[in-house]
Short mmCIF file of C-alpha atoms and ligand atoms in Angstrom, two decimals:
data_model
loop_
_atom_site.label_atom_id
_atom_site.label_comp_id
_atom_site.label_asym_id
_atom_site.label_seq_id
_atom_site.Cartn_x
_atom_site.Cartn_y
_atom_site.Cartn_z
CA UNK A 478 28.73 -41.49 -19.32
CA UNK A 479 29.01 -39.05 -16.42
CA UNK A 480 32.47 -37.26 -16.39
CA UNK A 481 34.60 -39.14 -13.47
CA UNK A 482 37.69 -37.08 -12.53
CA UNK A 483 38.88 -38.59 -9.53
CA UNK A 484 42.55 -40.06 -9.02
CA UNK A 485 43.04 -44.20 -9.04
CA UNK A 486 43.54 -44.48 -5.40
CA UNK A 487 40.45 -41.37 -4.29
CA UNK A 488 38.69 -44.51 -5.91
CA UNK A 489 39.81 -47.29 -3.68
CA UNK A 490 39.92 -44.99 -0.55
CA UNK A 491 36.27 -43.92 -0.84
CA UNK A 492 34.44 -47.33 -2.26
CA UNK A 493 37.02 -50.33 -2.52
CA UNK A 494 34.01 -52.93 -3.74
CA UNK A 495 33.19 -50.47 -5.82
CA UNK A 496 36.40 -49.76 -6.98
CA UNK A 497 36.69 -53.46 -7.68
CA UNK A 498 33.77 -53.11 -10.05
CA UNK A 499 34.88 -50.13 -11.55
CA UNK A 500 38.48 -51.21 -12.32
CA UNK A 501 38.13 -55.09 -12.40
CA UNK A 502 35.14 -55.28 -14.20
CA UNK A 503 33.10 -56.93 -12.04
CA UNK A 504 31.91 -56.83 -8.61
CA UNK A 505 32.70 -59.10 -5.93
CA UNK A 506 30.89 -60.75 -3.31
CA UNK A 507 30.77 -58.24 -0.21
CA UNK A 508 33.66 -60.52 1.95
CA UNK A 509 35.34 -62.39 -0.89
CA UNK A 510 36.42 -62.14 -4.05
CA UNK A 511 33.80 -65.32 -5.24
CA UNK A 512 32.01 -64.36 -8.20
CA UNK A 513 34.66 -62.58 -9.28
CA UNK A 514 35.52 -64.51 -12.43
CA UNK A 515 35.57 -61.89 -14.99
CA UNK A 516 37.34 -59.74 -13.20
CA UNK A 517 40.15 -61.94 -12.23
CA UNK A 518 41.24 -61.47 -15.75
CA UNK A 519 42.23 -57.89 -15.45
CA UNK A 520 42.99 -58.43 -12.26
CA UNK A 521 45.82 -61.65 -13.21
CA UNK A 522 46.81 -59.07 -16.70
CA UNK A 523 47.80 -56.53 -13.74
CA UNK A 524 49.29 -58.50 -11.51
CA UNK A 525 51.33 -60.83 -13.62
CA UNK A 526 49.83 -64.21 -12.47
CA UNK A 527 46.57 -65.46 -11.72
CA UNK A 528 45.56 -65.03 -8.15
CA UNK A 529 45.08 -69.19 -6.56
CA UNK A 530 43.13 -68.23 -3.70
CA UNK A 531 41.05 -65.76 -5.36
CA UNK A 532 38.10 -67.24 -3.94
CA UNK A 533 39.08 -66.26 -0.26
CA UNK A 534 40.91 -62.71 -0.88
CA UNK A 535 38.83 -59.88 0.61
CA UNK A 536 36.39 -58.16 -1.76
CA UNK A 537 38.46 -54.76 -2.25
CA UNK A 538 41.41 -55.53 -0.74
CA UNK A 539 44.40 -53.18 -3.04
CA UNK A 540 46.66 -56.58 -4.15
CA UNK A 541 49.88 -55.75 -2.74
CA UNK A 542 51.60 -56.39 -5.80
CA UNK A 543 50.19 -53.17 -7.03
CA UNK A 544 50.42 -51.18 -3.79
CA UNK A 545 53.10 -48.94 -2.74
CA UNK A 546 54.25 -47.73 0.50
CA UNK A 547 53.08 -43.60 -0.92
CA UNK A 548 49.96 -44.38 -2.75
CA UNK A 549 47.20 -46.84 -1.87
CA UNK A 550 45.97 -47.99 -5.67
CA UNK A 551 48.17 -47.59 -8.45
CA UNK A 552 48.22 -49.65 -11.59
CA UNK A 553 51.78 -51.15 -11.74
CA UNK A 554 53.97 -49.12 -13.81
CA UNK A 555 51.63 -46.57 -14.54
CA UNK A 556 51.92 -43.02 -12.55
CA UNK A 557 49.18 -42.51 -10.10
CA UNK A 558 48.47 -38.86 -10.92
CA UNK A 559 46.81 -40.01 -14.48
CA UNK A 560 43.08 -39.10 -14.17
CA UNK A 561 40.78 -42.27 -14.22
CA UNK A 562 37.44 -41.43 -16.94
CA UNK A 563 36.29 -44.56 -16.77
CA UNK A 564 37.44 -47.87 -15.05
CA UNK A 565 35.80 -50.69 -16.89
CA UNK A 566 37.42 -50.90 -18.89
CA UNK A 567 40.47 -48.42 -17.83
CA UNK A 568 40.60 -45.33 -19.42
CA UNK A 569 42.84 -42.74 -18.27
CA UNK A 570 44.69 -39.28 -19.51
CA UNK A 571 47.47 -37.38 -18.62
CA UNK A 572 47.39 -33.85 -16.87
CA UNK A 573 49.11 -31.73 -19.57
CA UNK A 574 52.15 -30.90 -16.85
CA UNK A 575 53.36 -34.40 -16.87
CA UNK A 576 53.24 -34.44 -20.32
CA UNK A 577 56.29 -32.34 -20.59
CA UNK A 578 59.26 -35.08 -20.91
CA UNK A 579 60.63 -34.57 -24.87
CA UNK A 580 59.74 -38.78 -24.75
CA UNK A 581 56.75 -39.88 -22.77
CA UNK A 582 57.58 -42.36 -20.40
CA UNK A 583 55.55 -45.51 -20.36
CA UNK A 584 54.01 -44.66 -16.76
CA UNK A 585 52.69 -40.94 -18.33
CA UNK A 586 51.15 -42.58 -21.58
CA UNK A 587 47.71 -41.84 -21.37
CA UNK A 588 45.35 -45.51 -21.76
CA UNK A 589 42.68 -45.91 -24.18
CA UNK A 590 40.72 -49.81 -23.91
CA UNK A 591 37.81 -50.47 -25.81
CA UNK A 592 37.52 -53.80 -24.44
CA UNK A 593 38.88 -56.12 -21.90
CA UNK A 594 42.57 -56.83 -21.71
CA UNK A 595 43.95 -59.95 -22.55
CA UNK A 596 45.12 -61.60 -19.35
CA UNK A 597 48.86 -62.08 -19.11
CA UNK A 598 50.66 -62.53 -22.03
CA UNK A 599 54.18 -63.95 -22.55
CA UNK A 600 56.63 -62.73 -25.67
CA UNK A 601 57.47 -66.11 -26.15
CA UNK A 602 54.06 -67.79 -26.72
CA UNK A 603 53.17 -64.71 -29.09
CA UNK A 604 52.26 -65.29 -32.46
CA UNK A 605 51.48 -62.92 -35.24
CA UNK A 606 49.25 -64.16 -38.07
CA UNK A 607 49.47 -62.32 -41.54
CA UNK A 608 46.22 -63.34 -44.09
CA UNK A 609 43.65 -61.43 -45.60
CA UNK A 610 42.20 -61.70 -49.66
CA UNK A 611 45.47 -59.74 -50.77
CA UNK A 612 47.99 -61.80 -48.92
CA UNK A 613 49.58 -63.97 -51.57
CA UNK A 614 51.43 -65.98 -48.93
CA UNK A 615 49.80 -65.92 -45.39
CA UNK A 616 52.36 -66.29 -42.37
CA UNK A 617 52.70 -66.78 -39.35
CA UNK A 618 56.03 -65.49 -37.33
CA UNK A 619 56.69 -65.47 -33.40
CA UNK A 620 58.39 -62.59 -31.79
CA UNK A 621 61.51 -64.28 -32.00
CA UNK A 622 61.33 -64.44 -35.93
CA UNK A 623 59.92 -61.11 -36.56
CA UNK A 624 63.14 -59.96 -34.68
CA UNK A 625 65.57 -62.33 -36.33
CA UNK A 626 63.92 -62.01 -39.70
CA UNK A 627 63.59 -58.36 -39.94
CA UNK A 628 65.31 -55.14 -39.07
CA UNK A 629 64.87 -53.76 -35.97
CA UNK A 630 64.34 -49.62 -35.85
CA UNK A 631 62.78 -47.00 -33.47
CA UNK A 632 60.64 -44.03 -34.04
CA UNK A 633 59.14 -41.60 -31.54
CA UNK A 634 55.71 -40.86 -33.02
CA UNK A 635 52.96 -38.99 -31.91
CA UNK A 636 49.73 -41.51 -30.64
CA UNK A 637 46.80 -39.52 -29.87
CA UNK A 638 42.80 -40.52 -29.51
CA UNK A 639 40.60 -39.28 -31.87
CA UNK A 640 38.46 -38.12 -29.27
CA UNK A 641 41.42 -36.24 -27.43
CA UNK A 642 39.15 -33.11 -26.20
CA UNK A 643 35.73 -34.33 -26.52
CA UNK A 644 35.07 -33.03 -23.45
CA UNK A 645 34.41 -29.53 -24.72
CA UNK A 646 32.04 -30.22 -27.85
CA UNK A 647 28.33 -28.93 -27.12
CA UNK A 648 26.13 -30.37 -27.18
CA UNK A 649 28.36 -33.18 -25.27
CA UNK A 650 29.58 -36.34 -27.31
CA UNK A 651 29.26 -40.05 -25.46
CA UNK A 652 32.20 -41.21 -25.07
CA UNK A 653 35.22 -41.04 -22.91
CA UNK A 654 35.24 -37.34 -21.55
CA UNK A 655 39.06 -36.62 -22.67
CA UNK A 656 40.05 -33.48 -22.04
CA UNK A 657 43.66 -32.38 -23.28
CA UNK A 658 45.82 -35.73 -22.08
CA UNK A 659 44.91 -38.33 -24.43
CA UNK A 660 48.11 -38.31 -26.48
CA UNK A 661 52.05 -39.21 -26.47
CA UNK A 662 54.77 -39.22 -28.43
CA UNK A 663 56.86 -42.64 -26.72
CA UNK A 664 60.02 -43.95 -29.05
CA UNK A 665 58.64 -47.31 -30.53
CA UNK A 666 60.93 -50.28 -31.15
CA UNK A 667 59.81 -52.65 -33.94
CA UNK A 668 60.03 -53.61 -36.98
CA UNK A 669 58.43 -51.89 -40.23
CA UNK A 670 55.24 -53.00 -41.30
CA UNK A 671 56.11 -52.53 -44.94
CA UNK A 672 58.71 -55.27 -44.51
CA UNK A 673 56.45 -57.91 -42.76
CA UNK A 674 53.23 -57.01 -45.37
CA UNK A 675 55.96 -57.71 -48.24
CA UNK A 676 57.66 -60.89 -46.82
CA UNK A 677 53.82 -62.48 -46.97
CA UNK A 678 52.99 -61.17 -50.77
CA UNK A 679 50.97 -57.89 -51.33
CA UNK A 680 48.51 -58.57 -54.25
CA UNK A 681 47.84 -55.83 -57.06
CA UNK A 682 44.32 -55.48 -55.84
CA UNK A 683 45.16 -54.77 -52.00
CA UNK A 684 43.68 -51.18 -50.58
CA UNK A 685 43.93 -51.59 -46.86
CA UNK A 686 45.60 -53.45 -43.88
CA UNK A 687 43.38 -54.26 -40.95
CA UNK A 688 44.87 -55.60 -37.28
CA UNK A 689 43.27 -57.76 -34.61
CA UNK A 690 44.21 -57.51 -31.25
CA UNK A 691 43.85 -60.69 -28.38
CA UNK A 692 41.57 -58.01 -25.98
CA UNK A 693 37.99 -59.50 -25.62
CA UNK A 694 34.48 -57.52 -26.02
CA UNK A 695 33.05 -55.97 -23.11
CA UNK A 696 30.12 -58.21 -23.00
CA UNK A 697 32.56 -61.18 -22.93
CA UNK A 698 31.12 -62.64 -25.90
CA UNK A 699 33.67 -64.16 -28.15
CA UNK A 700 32.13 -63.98 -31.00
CA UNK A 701 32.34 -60.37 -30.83
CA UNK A 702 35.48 -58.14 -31.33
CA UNK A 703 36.52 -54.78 -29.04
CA UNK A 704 37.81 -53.04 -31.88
CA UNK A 705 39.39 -54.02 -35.02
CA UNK A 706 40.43 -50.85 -37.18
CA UNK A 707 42.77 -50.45 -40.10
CA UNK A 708 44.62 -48.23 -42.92
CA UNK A 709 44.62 -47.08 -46.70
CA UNK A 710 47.71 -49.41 -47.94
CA UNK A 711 49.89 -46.62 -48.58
CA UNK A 712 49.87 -45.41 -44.85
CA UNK A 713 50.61 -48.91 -43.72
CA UNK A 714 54.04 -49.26 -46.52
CA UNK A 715 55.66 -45.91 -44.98
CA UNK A 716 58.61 -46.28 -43.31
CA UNK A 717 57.73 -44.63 -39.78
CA UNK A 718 54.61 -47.99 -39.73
CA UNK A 719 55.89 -49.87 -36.81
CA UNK A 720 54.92 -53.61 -35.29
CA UNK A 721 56.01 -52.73 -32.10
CA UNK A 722 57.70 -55.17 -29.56
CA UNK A 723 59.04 -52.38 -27.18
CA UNK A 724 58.68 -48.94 -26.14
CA UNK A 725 61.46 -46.25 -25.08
CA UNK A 726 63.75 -49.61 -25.04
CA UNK A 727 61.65 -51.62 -22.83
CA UNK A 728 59.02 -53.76 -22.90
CA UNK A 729 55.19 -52.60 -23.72
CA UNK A 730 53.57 -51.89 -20.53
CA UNK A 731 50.58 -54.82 -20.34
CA UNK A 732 47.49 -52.12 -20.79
CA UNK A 733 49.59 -50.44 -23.94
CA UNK A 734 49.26 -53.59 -25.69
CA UNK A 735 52.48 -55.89 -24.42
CA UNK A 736 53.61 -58.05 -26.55
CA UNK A 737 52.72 -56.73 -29.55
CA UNK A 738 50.94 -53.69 -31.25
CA UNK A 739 51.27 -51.31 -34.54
CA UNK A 740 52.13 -47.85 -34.39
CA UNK A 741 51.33 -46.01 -36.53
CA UNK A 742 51.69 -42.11 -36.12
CA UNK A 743 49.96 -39.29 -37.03
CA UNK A 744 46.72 -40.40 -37.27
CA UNK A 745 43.81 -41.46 -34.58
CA UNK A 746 45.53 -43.92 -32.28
CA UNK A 747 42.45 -46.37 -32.82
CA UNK A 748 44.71 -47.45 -35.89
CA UNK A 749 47.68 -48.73 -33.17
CA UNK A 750 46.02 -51.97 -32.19
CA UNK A 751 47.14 -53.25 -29.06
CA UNK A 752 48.06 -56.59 -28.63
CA UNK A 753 48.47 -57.39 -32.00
CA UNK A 754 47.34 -61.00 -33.04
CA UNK A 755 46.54 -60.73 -36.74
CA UNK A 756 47.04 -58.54 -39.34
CA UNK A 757 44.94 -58.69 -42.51
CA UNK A 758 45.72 -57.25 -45.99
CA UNK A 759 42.45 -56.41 -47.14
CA UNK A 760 40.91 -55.94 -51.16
CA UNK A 761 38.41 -53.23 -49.69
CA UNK A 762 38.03 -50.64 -46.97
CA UNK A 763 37.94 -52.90 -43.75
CA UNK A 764 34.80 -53.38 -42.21
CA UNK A 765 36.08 -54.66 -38.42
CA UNK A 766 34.31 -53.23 -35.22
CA UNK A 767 34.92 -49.61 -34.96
CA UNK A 768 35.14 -49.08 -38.61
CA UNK A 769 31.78 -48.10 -39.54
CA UNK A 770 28.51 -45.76 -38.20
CA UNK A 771 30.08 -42.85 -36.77
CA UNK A 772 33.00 -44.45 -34.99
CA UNK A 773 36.52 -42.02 -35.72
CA UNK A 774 34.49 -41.00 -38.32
CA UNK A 775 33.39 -37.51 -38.95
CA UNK A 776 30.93 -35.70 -41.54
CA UNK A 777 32.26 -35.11 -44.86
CA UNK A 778 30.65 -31.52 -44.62
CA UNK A 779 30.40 -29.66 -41.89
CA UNK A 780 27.25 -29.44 -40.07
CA UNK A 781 25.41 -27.95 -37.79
CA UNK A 782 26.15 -28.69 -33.79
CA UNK A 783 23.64 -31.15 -32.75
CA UNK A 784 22.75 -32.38 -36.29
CA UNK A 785 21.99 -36.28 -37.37
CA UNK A 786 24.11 -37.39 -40.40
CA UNK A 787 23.22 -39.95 -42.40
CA UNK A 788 26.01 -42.92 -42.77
CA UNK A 789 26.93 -42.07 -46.02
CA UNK A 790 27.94 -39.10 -45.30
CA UNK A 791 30.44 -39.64 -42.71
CA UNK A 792 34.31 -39.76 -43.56
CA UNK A 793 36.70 -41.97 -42.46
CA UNK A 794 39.47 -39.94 -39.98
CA UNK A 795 42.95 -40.25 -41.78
CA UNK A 796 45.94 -37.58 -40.42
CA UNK A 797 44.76 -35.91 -37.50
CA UNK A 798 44.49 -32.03 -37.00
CA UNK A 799 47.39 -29.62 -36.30
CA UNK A 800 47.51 -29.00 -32.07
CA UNK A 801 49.93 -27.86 -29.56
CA UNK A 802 50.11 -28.11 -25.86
CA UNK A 803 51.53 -26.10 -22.90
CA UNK A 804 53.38 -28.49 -20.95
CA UNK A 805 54.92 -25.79 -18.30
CA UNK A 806 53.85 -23.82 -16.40
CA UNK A 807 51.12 -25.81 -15.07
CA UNK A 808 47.97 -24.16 -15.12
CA UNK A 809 47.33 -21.95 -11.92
CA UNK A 810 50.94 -21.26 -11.19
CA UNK A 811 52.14 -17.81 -9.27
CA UNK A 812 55.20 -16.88 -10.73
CA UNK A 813 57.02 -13.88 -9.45
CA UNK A 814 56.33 -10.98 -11.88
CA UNK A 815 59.86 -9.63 -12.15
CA UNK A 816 61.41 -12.80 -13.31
CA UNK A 817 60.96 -13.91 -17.01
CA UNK A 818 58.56 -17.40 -17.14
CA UNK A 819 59.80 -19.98 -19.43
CA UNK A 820 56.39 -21.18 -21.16
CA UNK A 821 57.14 -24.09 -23.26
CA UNK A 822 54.96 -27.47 -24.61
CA UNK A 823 55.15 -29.47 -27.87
CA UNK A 824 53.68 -29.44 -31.04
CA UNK A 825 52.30 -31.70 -33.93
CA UNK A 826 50.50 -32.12 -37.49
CA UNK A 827 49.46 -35.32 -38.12
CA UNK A 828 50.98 -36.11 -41.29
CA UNK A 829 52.41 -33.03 -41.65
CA UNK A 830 55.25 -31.27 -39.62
CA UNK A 831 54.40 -27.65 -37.22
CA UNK A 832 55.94 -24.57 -39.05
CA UNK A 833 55.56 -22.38 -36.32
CA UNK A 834 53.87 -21.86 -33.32
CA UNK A 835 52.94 -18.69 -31.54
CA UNK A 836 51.91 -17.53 -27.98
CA UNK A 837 49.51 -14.71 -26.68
CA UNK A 838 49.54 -13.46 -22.99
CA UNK A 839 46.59 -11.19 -24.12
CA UNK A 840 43.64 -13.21 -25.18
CA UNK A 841 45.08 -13.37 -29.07
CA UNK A 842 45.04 -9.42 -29.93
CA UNK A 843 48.87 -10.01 -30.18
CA UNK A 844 51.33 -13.50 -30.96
CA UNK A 845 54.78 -13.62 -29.97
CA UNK A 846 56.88 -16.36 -32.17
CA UNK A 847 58.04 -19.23 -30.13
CA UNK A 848 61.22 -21.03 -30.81
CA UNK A 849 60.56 -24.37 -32.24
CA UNK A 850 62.55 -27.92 -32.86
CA UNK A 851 62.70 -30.11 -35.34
CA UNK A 852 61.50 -33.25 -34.85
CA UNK A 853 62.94 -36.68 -34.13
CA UNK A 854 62.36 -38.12 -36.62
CA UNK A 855 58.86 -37.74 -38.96
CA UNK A 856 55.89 -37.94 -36.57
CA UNK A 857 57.21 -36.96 -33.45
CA UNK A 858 56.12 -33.78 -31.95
CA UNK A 859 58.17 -30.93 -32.18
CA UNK A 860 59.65 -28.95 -28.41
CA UNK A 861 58.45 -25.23 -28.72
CA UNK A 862 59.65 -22.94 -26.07
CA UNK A 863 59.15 -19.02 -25.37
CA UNK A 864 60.86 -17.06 -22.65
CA UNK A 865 58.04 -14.84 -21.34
CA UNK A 866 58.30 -11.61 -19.38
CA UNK A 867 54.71 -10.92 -17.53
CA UNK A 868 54.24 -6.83 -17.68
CA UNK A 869 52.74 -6.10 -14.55
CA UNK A 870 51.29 -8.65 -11.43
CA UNK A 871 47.65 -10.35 -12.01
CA UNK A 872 45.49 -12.66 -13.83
CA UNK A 873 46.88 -14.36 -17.42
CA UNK A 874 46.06 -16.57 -20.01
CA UNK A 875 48.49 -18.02 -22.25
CA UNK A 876 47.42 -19.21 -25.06
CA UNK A 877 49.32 -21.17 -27.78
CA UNK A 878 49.14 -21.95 -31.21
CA UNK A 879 50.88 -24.00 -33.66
CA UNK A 880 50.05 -24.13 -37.82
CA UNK A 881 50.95 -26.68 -40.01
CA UNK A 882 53.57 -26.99 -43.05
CA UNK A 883 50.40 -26.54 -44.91
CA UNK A 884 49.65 -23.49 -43.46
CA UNK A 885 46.84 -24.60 -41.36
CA UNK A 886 46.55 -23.17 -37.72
CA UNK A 887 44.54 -24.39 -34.67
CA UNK A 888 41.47 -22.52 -34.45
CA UNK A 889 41.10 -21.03 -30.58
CA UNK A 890 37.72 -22.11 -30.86
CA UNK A 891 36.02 -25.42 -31.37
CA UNK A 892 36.63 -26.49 -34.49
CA UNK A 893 33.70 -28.40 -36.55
CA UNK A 894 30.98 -30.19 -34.24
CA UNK A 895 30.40 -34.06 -35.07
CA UNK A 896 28.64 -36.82 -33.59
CA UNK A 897 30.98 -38.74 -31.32
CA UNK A 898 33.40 -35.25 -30.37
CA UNK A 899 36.52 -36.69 -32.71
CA UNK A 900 39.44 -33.86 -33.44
CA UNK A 901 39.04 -31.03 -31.24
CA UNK A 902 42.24 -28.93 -31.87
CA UNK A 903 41.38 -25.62 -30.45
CA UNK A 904 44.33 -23.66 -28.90
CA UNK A 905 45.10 -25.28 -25.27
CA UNK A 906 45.04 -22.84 -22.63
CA UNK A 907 47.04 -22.21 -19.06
CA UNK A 908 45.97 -19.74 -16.36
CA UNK A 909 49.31 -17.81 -14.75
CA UNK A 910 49.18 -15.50 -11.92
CA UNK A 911 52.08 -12.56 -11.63
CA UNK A 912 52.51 -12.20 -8.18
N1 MTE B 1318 43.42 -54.17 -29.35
C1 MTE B 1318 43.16 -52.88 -29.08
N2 MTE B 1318 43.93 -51.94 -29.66
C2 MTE B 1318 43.70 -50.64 -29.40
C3 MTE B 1318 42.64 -50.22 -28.55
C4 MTE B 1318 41.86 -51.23 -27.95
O1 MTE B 1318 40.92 -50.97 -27.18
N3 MTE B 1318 42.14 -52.55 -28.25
N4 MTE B 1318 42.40 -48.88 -28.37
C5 MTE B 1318 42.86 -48.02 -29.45
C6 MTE B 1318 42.69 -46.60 -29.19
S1 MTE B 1318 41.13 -45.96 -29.41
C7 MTE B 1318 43.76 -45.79 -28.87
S2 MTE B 1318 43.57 -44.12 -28.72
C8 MTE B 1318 45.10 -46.38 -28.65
C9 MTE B 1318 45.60 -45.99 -27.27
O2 MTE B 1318 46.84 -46.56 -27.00
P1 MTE B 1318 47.36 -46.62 -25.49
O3 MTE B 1318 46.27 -47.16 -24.62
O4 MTE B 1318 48.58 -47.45 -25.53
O5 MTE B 1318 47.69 -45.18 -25.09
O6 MTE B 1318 45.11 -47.78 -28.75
C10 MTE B 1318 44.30 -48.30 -29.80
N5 MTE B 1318 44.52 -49.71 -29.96
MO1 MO B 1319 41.29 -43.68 -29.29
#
């Protein structure tokens, strides 16, 4: 796939059939909106109800309902300075600047879809089937009874793509060309996983827990699933395992997966399945779509760039890498030289917490220590912050790094090359001018 950078409404301006394809899914007769069928679906999960006259609106035409007075295309609820990678299905990150909020809001969280959305879903008509070979009692609740049943809590964790900075690995990796903004840290409102598995019976011989989600294949086959993905049993019983019904004490947002969806933090956010329809407690490693070849998996050993692995010996991703990003300044900013920058970002380790994390003005021969936070709670990120005083006027790089608990720092250059460009960690860096 050819690396698309421009903004959602640089799309509509320049090509709005096009646009229509590339966001819609399919492309519409050159007057109408006949033929459009497919794309009606994404097009009704946007806009909240299905569109009656679809037949006579105007091939392109922005649907006001998603149109605002300052920007011509914007995805309700969803900022419009997120960079579009690919629009069928929507994939977009967030610019590392608008990534600074301690909680990411709902219109900043980047959006990763493997398939097509599930037109517009209502909490009320929402159930949740529980079943697999190690369920002793299979279940079914609705919203309403996973709420009344069990207790409600909220954890900020840290969702982030295993392919978050693919677009660095050489040679290239297919795939969505993320740069830095494919990750969050949103507070999730739910209920624990661990309570619902229980409630329905967990037999001795159960290993994993596997979700399915209501979004369809991209070749609209039914019979075919977008992505079904799972986790080792003992990542799915900890506490901070959430079926989510709300995010930062609102409603999911339709593309992150409203009504339902796990979250699980820490680890490649292909385990958070969007929304959530099933859940299945499994007797061996799952084998849904997405689980096996070299999907979020990586070689056991590393290899060489470029190499071919056989499918044996590729790995399962578990806890993602230590990483850190600069969240201010904003890459490219001219700050005065005689006043002292504020450089700041956040910081996370997978399963583990950040002990420290460090900063270099002068391409790593020397680290200053920034001050860092705890976290929230267990797999949120962690607020670092530095106050910075620039020597003399010109060209810098800041570069940060964070290492682990474990004691296990981001490397500042590309860690391990693999197949599909999963868990690229290398130090993030910002370009300041002292002027
Ligand atoms: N049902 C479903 N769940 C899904 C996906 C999907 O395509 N379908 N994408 C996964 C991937 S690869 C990621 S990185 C996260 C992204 O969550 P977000 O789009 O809410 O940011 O959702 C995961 N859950
Ligand atoms: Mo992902």
């Amino acid at each position: 796939m050819k690396r698309q950078k421009k903004g959602l409404h640089a799309l509509y301006a320049a090509d709005p059939i096009g646009a229509d394809e590339r966001v819609f899914g399919r492309r519409s007769h050159p007057l109408t909106r006949r033929g459009f069928l497919s794309g009606l679906g994404t097009m009704s999960a946007a806009l909240g109800a299905d569109v009656v006259f679809h037949a006579t609106m105007p091939a392109g035409l922005i649907p006001a309902a998603l149109a605002d007075s300052s920007a011509p295309f914007t995805l309700t609820g969803k900022d419009p300075r997120l960079t579009l990678l690919h629009a069928r299905p929507i994939n977009a990150e967030t610019p590392a600047h608008l990534l600074d909020e301690n909680v990411t809001s709902a219109a900043r969280m980047f959006v990763r879809n493997n398939g097509i959305p599930p037109a517009a879903a209502t909490a009320a008509d929402w159930t949740l089937t529980v079943g697999g070979e190690s369920a002793r009692q299979p279940k079914r609740f609705s919203i309403a009874e996973l709420k009344k049943r069990f207790t409600t809590v909220s954890q900020q964790l840290v969702i982030e793509c295993g392919g978050n900075g693919r677009a660095e690995f050489q040679p290239p990796a297919s795939g969505n060309q993320w740069t830095l903004g494919a990750v969050a840290c949103p507070v999730f409102d739910g209920v624990r996983l661990a309570d619902v598995l229980e409630d329905c019976g967990i037999a001795e011989d159960a290993v994993y827990v596997a979700y399915t989600g209501a979004d369809r294949h991209l070749s609209g086959d039914p019979d075919k699933q977008a992505i079904s993905r799972g986790i080792p049993l003992a990542k799915a019983l900890e506490p901070e395992s959430l079926i989510a019904f709300g995010m930062n004490g609102e409603a999911l947002h339709p593309l992150h997966g409203h009504p339902l969806r796990l979250a699980i933090g820490g680890w490649p956010g292909s385990v958070s399945g969007k929304w959530l329809q099933g859940l299945l407690i499994r007797d061996r490693v799952h084998d849904g779509a997405k689980m096996g070849g070299s999907s979020y998996r990586v070689p056991c050993e590393p290899v060489a760039p470029g190499a071919t692995v056989a499918a044996e010996d590729m790995c399962i991703i578990e806890s993602m890498p230590v990483k850190s990003l600069i969240t201010a300044p904003q890459t490219g900013l001219r700050h005065p030289q005689a006043e002292p920058l504020e450089v700041r970002g956040h910081a996370w380790g997978g399963d583990l917490s950040v002990a420290q994390v460090e900063l270099s003005m002068d391409f790593g021969q020397s680290w200053l220590q920034a001050a860092l936070e705890p976290p929230a709670n267990r797999l949120a990120w962690q607020r670092w912050s530095l106050l910075l005083q620039l020597p003399q006027r010109g060209y810098y790089e800041l570069w940060a790094r964070a290492t682990d608990s474990a004691g296990r720092a981001q490397p500042m250059v590309l860690p391990g090359w693999n197949p599909k460009g999963y868990l690229n960690n290398a130090t993030h860096r910002v370009a300041v001018y002292a002027v």
